[in-house]
Each structure stands twice: as structure tokens, then as C-alpha cells.
Amino acid sequence: MTALVPELVNMASDPTVSVSDLLRRVLVAAHRLGVPDLVEWISSELNGYTGDVPEYRQIRGQLEAMHPDVGPMPVHVGSKIGDWITLINERGPIPELEPLSKENGTLHRHFSSEQELAIMGAMNVRMRPHLAFTTFQIRGIVERVRSRILQWALDLEGRGILGEGMTFTQREKQAVQQIHYHNHFGDVSGSLLQIASHGSSQTQTNTTAGIGLDALQGLIGALAEAIDRGQVRGETADELRAELATLRAQAASPKPKWEVIRATARSIKTVAEGAAGGLLAGLAQPHMATLLALAAGAVGP
């Protein structure tokens, strides 16, 4: 009977084998080896992501607006808001993405109503915006998944972990437990895949654009001014004041905790989106971009 790991190497190397089938086969190996990080990564790839996505699932789209007469037209906005707007966190499951990856063409993705209002406020013309991206970019995601599986299987094979008879010995299972698989076997939120023994070091980078303290202070001032103008009232205003107090404390700290700032920004965004009067759309473009970027996971300098 064929050993499981060499079979995975062969499957991952064969372009005629679907990545969906490959993931299901790897899921068997991951369960039998007892690698929870890999099981979680495979499950997310098969069923879709609900939170952060690996770096290879972050793609850039082209901001366009639909002209009633000529069709889609490219739209140019400021670089700061443009960096946030055009970033797509593709959370779709591989079984849905794989058929798209085999086509040639352009795909479109629309924004939420709140985001549309904010973007239209930054445009010279008021046409419905959307993001355009290509099936080639989807193909890149699918192939990165295949490559990571191949890398993992080759690493196991090189360590003598083969899975003879479609199962693994106790020695093989113990050997795998000494290997550190970092962050769902993928580059979640900018981290690097690490396949190494305990004690190894790896440099972590972050691909998200940084938000400076000056931008944060500007956002705090703009939100405070909106509250003072009576743009929000009652319990909503009180809730926003409490969140702003948290932001002020972090901005004044010699060592601001950006995870707290990001969580607070997400809370403010949720409250603002539910407030009457379009608080987000009423913010000046740079401040609106700062809030949305922080809420989306941008980090400090």
C-alpha cells in the first residue's frame, strides 16, 4: 500500500489533481498526525474564512464606478483611502474559487451601503463604485495553497515521516509534534509560515500599511467634533465618548497598545455605522480612511 506522504507529494505535484481533492486528502493526514494548526487551516480553505485571512489571500482590485452610458470607469481617490479601499480579503472556500480560477475574465465586488456612501463622497462624480479584479488573481490563491501543501509534504518526507500503510507510527507522530507550524499554516495577518524545530527563530513582517499617531490624533479630534456638533446624541454619543477616551489614553501613552487601538476603532466603526445621520460619511476623507484602515487591522508605525 502506498505511503500517505509520498502520495501527497505526487498529488500536489500533479496539476490535474484539484486542490479541493488535495486538501481533503491532507485533512486525513493532519488528523492522523494530530496537527491542529494544519486541520484548522485546511478547514478554513475548504469552508471559507470568517476572520483574518493569510497574506496570499489579500489581493488588490481596481476601483471603478458604473457609468450609465459607457459602463465601468476607473476611479482615482487619494492614496491613503485608496490603499484601504482596493484591498480585498478573499475569504471564499477553495471549492468555489477553483472553478473561477480556471476561467479568464474580470470579477466585480460591491461595497456595503455605508462604504459606498463614504467612497462616493470622495469621488468627483456620484456613481456606484465597485472593485474589479481578475480570475488570474484567484488562480494565484489556489496555486499558493497547492504549493504550501507540497512544501509541507516534502518537509515531512525529508524527515522520514512517510505514513506507511496510510497510517503513522508513534515515532512519526512524536516527531511531528516537535515541529512548529505557525498561524494556521499560513501568513495570517502578515505573519510568515514557519516549518522548523523548536528553538528556531523567524522574522515576522507585516504587510499592512501603518497608521501614525498624528493620523490617530486627527481622527480623535474629528470624531469629538462630530459629537460636539450633535451629529450623534443620547446613548450613542455616550458610547462614542467612552471609546474616544480609550483612544486618547492610548495616543498619549509613551507605548501605545495598537491591539487596543484597533479593537476600539472596530467598536467605533460599528457604533458609527448604526448611527443615524451617516457619521462615517460625514468625516473628512483622511479621518474616515484612518478609522476604516484601523478597523480593518492596520497597525501602528
Short mmCIF file of C-alpha atoms in Angstrom, two decimals:
data_model
loop_
_atom_site.label_atom_id
_atom_site.label_comp_id
_atom_site.label_asym_id
_atom_site.label_seq_id
_atom_site.Cartn_x
_atom_site.Cartn_y
_atom_site.Cartn_z
CA MET A 1 0.00 0.00 0.00
CA THR A 2 1.31 3.47 -0.92
CA ALA A 3 2.63 5.62 1.90
CA LEU A 4 0.43 8.65 2.57
CA VAL A 5 3.05 11.42 2.49
CA PRO A 6 4.68 10.41 -0.84
CA GLU A 7 1.14 10.19 -2.24
CA LEU A 8 0.54 13.78 -1.14
CA VAL A 9 3.78 14.86 -2.81
CA ASN A 10 2.66 13.23 -6.05
CA MET A 11 -0.83 14.75 -5.85
CA ALA A 12 0.44 18.24 -5.08
CA SER A 13 2.91 17.99 -7.98
CA ASP A 14 0.22 16.94 -10.45
CA PRO A 15 -1.66 19.95 -11.93
CA THR A 16 -4.52 17.68 -13.00
CA VAL A 17 -5.36 16.94 -9.34
CA SER A 18 -7.79 19.52 -7.99
CA VAL A 19 -6.68 21.50 -4.96
CA SER A 20 -10.04 20.74 -3.31
CA ASP A 21 -9.35 16.98 -3.52
CA LEU A 22 -5.78 17.57 -2.37
CA LEU A 23 -6.98 19.48 0.70
CA ARG A 24 -9.35 16.69 1.66
CA ARG A 25 -6.53 14.17 1.40
CA VAL A 26 -4.23 16.34 3.50
CA LEU A 27 -7.02 16.66 6.08
CA VAL A 28 -6.81 12.90 6.60
CA ALA A 29 -3.05 13.12 7.20
CA ALA A 30 -3.38 16.11 9.50
CA HIS A 31 -5.95 14.34 11.69
CA ARG A 32 -3.93 11.14 11.84
CA LEU A 33 -0.78 13.05 12.75
CA GLY A 34 -2.58 15.26 15.28
CA VAL A 35 -1.62 18.66 13.86
CA PRO A 36 -4.43 21.03 14.97
CA ASP A 37 -3.00 24.11 13.23
CA LEU A 38 -2.99 22.29 9.92
CA VAL A 39 -6.50 20.92 10.49
CA GLU A 40 -7.76 24.44 11.16
CA TRP A 41 -6.02 25.86 8.07
CA ILE A 42 -7.41 23.11 5.82
CA SER A 43 -10.91 23.57 7.27
CA SER A 44 -10.72 27.31 6.55
CA GLU A 45 -9.55 26.68 2.99
CA LEU A 46 -12.32 24.14 2.38
CA ASN A 47 -15.14 26.02 4.11
CA GLY A 48 -14.04 29.65 3.84
CA TYR A 49 -12.52 32.09 6.33
CA THR A 50 -14.59 34.02 8.87
CA GLY A 51 -11.87 36.28 10.25
CA ASP A 52 -8.32 37.19 9.24
CA VAL A 53 -7.00 35.66 6.05
CA PRO A 54 -3.48 34.55 5.10
CA GLU A 55 -1.34 37.06 3.21
CA TYR A 56 -1.72 35.14 -0.05
CA ARG A 57 -5.49 35.72 0.10
CA GLN A 58 -5.06 39.50 0.14
CA ILE A 59 -5.36 40.83 -3.40
CA ARG A 60 -5.66 44.29 -4.95
CA GLY A 61 -8.62 45.35 -7.03
CA GLN A 62 -9.17 48.29 -9.36
CA LEU A 63 -11.66 50.84 -8.05
CA GLU A 64 -14.28 51.52 -10.72
CA ALA A 65 -17.63 53.28 -10.98
CA MET A 66 -20.51 52.21 -13.20
CA HIS A 67 -21.33 54.92 -15.72
CA PRO A 68 -24.90 54.56 -17.02
CA ASP A 69 -23.81 55.14 -20.63
CA VAL A 70 -20.25 53.85 -21.03
CA GLY A 71 -20.11 51.16 -18.35
CA PRO A 72 -17.27 50.65 -15.81
CA MET A 73 -14.84 53.57 -15.46
CA PRO A 74 -11.60 53.68 -13.39
CA VAL A 75 -11.82 55.89 -10.32
CA HIS A 76 -8.89 57.60 -8.62
CA VAL A 77 -9.01 58.69 -4.99
CA GLY A 78 -6.33 59.71 -2.50
CA SER A 79 -3.60 57.14 -1.95
CA LYS A 80 -4.38 56.69 1.75
CA ILE A 81 -8.03 55.79 1.31
CA GLY A 82 -7.20 54.05 -1.97
CA ASP A 83 -4.86 51.62 -0.21
CA TRP A 84 -7.68 50.57 2.09
CA ILE A 85 -10.47 50.52 -0.48
CA THR A 86 -8.67 48.39 -3.05
CA LEU A 87 -7.54 45.65 -0.64
CA ILE A 88 -9.65 42.50 -0.94
CA ASN A 89 -9.52 39.86 1.80
CA GLU A 90 -10.70 36.86 -0.20
CA ARG A 91 -12.48 34.54 2.25
CA GLY A 92 -14.18 32.21 -0.22
CA PRO A 93 -13.73 28.41 0.06
CA ILE A 94 -11.37 26.74 -2.40
CA PRO A 95 -14.16 24.53 -3.85
CA GLU A 96 -15.84 27.77 -5.01
CA LEU A 97 -12.67 29.62 -6.03
CA GLU A 98 -11.13 26.76 -8.00
CA PRO A 99 -13.72 26.75 -10.83
CA LEU A 100 -13.38 30.56 -11.12
CA SER A 101 -9.60 30.21 -11.32
CA LYS A 102 -9.94 28.16 -14.49
CA GLU A 103 -11.83 30.91 -16.30
CA ASN A 104 -10.48 34.05 -17.97
CA GLY A 105 -12.18 37.31 -17.17
CA THR A 106 -12.91 40.08 -14.72
CA LEU A 107 -14.87 39.79 -11.48
CA HIS A 108 -16.62 42.57 -9.58
CA ARG A 109 -17.25 43.07 -5.89
CA HIS A 110 -19.55 45.71 -4.41
CA PHE A 111 -19.17 47.57 -1.13
CA SER A 112 -21.57 47.83 1.81
CA SER A 113 -24.02 50.73 1.66
CA GLU A 114 -22.06 52.65 4.32
CA GLN A 115 -18.80 52.15 2.45
CA GLU A 116 -20.44 53.18 -0.82
CA LEU A 117 -21.58 56.48 0.69
CA ALA A 118 -18.12 57.18 2.08
CA ILE A 119 -16.40 56.37 -1.22
CA MET A 120 -18.88 58.33 -3.29
CA GLY A 121 -18.23 61.30 -1.04
CA ALA A 122 -14.56 61.16 -2.05
CA MET A 123 -15.33 60.86 -5.77
CA ASN A 124 -15.85 63.68 -8.23
CA VAL A 125 -18.95 62.00 -9.65
CA ARG A 126 -21.67 60.14 -7.78
CA MET A 127 -21.76 56.75 -9.46
CA ARG A 128 -21.94 53.40 -7.72
CA PRO A 129 -18.39 52.16 -7.01
CA HIS A 130 -17.13 48.59 -7.10
CA LEU A 131 -13.84 46.69 -7.20
CA ALA A 132 -12.71 44.86 -10.32
CA PHE A 133 -10.20 42.01 -10.11
CA THR A 134 -9.24 39.13 -12.36
CA THR A 135 -9.65 35.38 -12.31
CA PHE A 136 -5.85 35.24 -12.66
CA GLN A 137 -5.62 36.63 -9.11
CA ILE A 138 -7.96 33.90 -7.88
CA ARG A 139 -5.77 31.36 -9.65
CA GLY A 140 -2.80 32.70 -7.69
CA ILE A 141 -4.59 31.99 -4.39
CA VAL A 142 -5.43 28.43 -5.42
CA GLU A 143 -1.90 27.70 -6.58
CA ARG A 144 -0.39 29.13 -3.38
CA VAL A 145 -2.47 26.62 -1.41
CA ARG A 146 -1.16 23.80 -3.61
CA SER A 147 2.43 24.99 -3.15
CA ARG A 148 2.11 25.14 0.64
CA ILE A 149 0.81 21.60 0.78
CA LEU A 150 3.68 20.44 -1.42
CA GLN A 151 6.18 22.27 0.80
CA TRP A 152 4.73 20.62 3.92
CA ALA A 153 4.66 17.14 2.40
CA LEU A 154 8.24 17.44 1.13
CA ASP A 155 9.34 18.62 4.57
CA LEU A 156 7.77 15.54 6.19
CA GLU A 157 9.24 13.25 3.55
CA GLY A 158 12.69 14.71 4.14
CA ARG A 159 12.35 13.99 7.86
CA GLY A 160 11.43 10.34 7.18
CA ILE A 161 7.78 10.81 8.17
CA LEU A 162 6.04 8.79 5.46
CA GLY A 163 2.80 7.27 6.76
CA GLU A 164 3.35 3.73 5.51
CA GLY A 165 0.15 1.76 5.15
CA MET A 166 -1.84 5.03 5.25
CA THR A 167 -1.11 5.45 8.95
CA PHE A 168 1.64 6.91 11.11
CA THR A 169 3.78 5.27 13.75
CA GLN A 170 4.04 6.68 17.25
CA ARG A 171 7.59 7.81 16.42
CA GLU A 172 6.35 9.74 13.39
CA LYS A 173 3.57 11.40 15.42
CA GLN A 174 6.03 12.41 18.13
CA ALA A 175 8.44 13.78 15.53
CA VAL A 176 5.70 15.97 14.04
CA GLN A 177 4.88 17.36 17.48
CA GLN A 178 8.43 18.75 17.62
CA ILE A 179 7.76 20.81 14.51
CA HIS A 180 6.23 24.27 14.92
CA TYR A 181 3.51 25.16 12.41
CA HIS A 182 2.83 28.85 12.75
CA ASN A 183 -0.56 30.58 12.42
CA HIS A 184 -2.86 28.14 10.66
CA PHE A 185 -0.10 27.01 8.28
CA GLY A 186 -0.42 30.37 6.51
CA ASP A 187 0.56 34.03 6.60
CA VAL A 188 -2.36 35.22 8.71
CA SER A 189 -2.24 38.99 9.24
CA GLY A 190 1.22 39.29 7.72
CA SER A 191 2.99 36.55 9.68
CA LEU A 192 5.31 34.06 7.97
CA LEU A 193 4.81 30.35 7.62
CA GLN A 194 7.33 28.60 9.80
CA ILE A 195 8.29 24.96 9.46
CA ALA A 196 11.17 24.43 11.84
CA SER A 197 12.25 22.72 15.01
CA HIS A 198 11.55 24.22 18.41
CA GLY A 199 14.00 26.96 19.27
CA SER A 200 14.32 28.26 15.73
CA SER A 201 13.81 31.94 15.02
CA GLN A 202 11.83 33.61 12.26
CA THR A 203 11.46 37.25 11.36
CA GLN A 204 7.86 38.43 11.24
CA THR A 205 6.82 41.15 8.86
CA ASN A 206 3.52 42.93 8.40
CA THR A 207 2.17 43.83 5.03
CA THR A 208 -0.49 46.25 6.24
CA ALA A 209 0.22 49.95 5.90
CA GLY A 210 0.96 51.63 9.23
CA ILE A 211 -1.15 54.35 10.86
CA GLY A 212 0.82 57.09 12.63
CA LEU A 213 -0.04 58.83 15.89
CA ASP A 214 -0.65 62.10 14.05
CA ALA A 215 -3.36 60.42 11.97
CA LEU A 216 -4.82 58.88 15.13
CA GLN A 217 -4.91 62.27 16.88
CA GLY A 218 -6.62 63.76 13.83
CA LEU A 219 -9.25 61.01 13.93
CA ILE A 220 -9.85 61.60 17.65
CA GLY A 221 -10.34 65.33 17.07
CA ALA A 222 -12.69 64.79 14.12
CA LEU A 223 -14.88 62.31 15.99
CA ALA A 224 -15.00 64.55 19.07
CA GLU A 225 -16.05 67.48 16.88
CA ALA A 226 -18.79 65.40 15.26
CA ILE A 227 -20.15 64.52 18.72
CA ASP A 228 -19.97 68.15 19.86
CA ARG A 229 -21.90 69.23 16.74
CA GLY A 230 -24.72 66.91 17.81
CA GLN A 231 -24.28 64.56 14.86
CA VAL A 232 -24.97 61.73 17.31
CA ARG A 233 -26.95 62.00 20.52
CA GLY A 234 -28.05 60.12 23.59
CA GLU A 235 -26.62 56.70 24.42
CA THR A 236 -24.81 56.53 21.09
CA ALA A 237 -22.92 59.73 21.86
CA ASP A 238 -22.09 58.48 25.37
CA GLU A 239 -20.78 55.21 23.96
CA LEU A 240 -18.60 57.03 21.43
CA ARG A 241 -17.24 59.36 24.14
CA ALA A 242 -16.18 56.34 26.19
CA GLU A 243 -14.43 54.80 23.18
CA LEU A 244 -12.72 58.12 22.39
CA ALA A 245 -11.42 58.29 25.96
CA THR A 246 -9.71 54.94 25.33
CA LEU A 247 -8.17 56.23 22.10
CA ARG A 248 -6.96 59.42 23.82
CA ALA A 249 -5.32 57.41 26.59
CA GLN A 250 -3.52 55.19 24.09
CA ALA A 251 -2.46 58.13 21.91
CA ALA A 252 -0.99 59.87 24.97
CA SER A 253 0.85 56.76 26.17
CA PRO A 254 4.62 56.51 25.52
CA LYS A 255 3.95 52.89 24.45
CA PRO A 256 0.50 52.77 22.84
CA LYS A 257 -1.06 49.34 22.56
CA TRP A 258 -2.11 49.10 18.92
CA GLU A 259 -4.18 45.98 19.52
CA VAL A 260 -6.33 48.07 21.91
CA ILE A 261 -6.48 50.90 19.37
CA ARG A 262 -7.59 48.55 16.59
CA ALA A 263 -10.27 46.94 18.79
CA THR A 264 -11.55 50.37 19.83
CA ALA A 265 -11.62 51.54 16.20
CA ARG A 266 -13.70 48.49 15.26
CA SER A 267 -16.13 49.29 18.06
CA ILE A 268 -16.38 52.94 16.96
CA LYS A 269 -16.97 51.87 13.37
CA THR A 270 -19.78 49.51 14.44
CA VAL A 271 -21.44 52.25 16.54
CA ALA A 272 -20.98 54.87 13.81
CA GLU A 273 -22.44 52.60 11.11
CA GLY A 274 -25.56 52.15 13.22
CA ALA A 275 -25.93 55.85 14.00
CA ALA A 276 -28.45 57.98 12.15
CA GLY A 277 -27.07 60.82 10.07
CA GLY A 278 -24.21 58.96 8.36
CA LEU A 279 -21.43 59.74 10.83
CA LEU A 280 -18.79 57.92 8.74
CA ALA A 281 -19.78 59.64 5.51
CA GLY A 282 -19.63 62.99 7.31
CA LEU A 283 -15.97 62.59 8.31
CA ALA A 284 -13.30 64.27 6.21
CA GLN A 285 -11.63 61.81 3.84
CA PRO A 286 -8.29 61.43 5.72
CA HIS A 287 -10.03 60.77 9.07
CA MET A 288 -12.54 58.37 7.57
CA ALA A 289 -9.67 56.49 5.92
CA THR A 290 -7.81 56.27 9.25
CA LEU A 291 -10.81 54.81 11.06
CA LEU A 292 -11.60 52.29 8.35
CA ALA A 293 -7.94 51.24 8.00
CA LEU A 294 -7.59 50.69 11.76
CA ALA A 295 -10.85 48.78 11.91
CA ALA A 296 -9.61 46.60 9.05
CA GLY A 297 -6.46 45.69 11.03
CA ALA A 298 -3.84 48.32 10.16
CA VAL A 299 -1.01 48.57 12.68
CA GLY A 300 0.96 51.42 14.16
CA PRO A 301 4.32 52.71 12.92
#
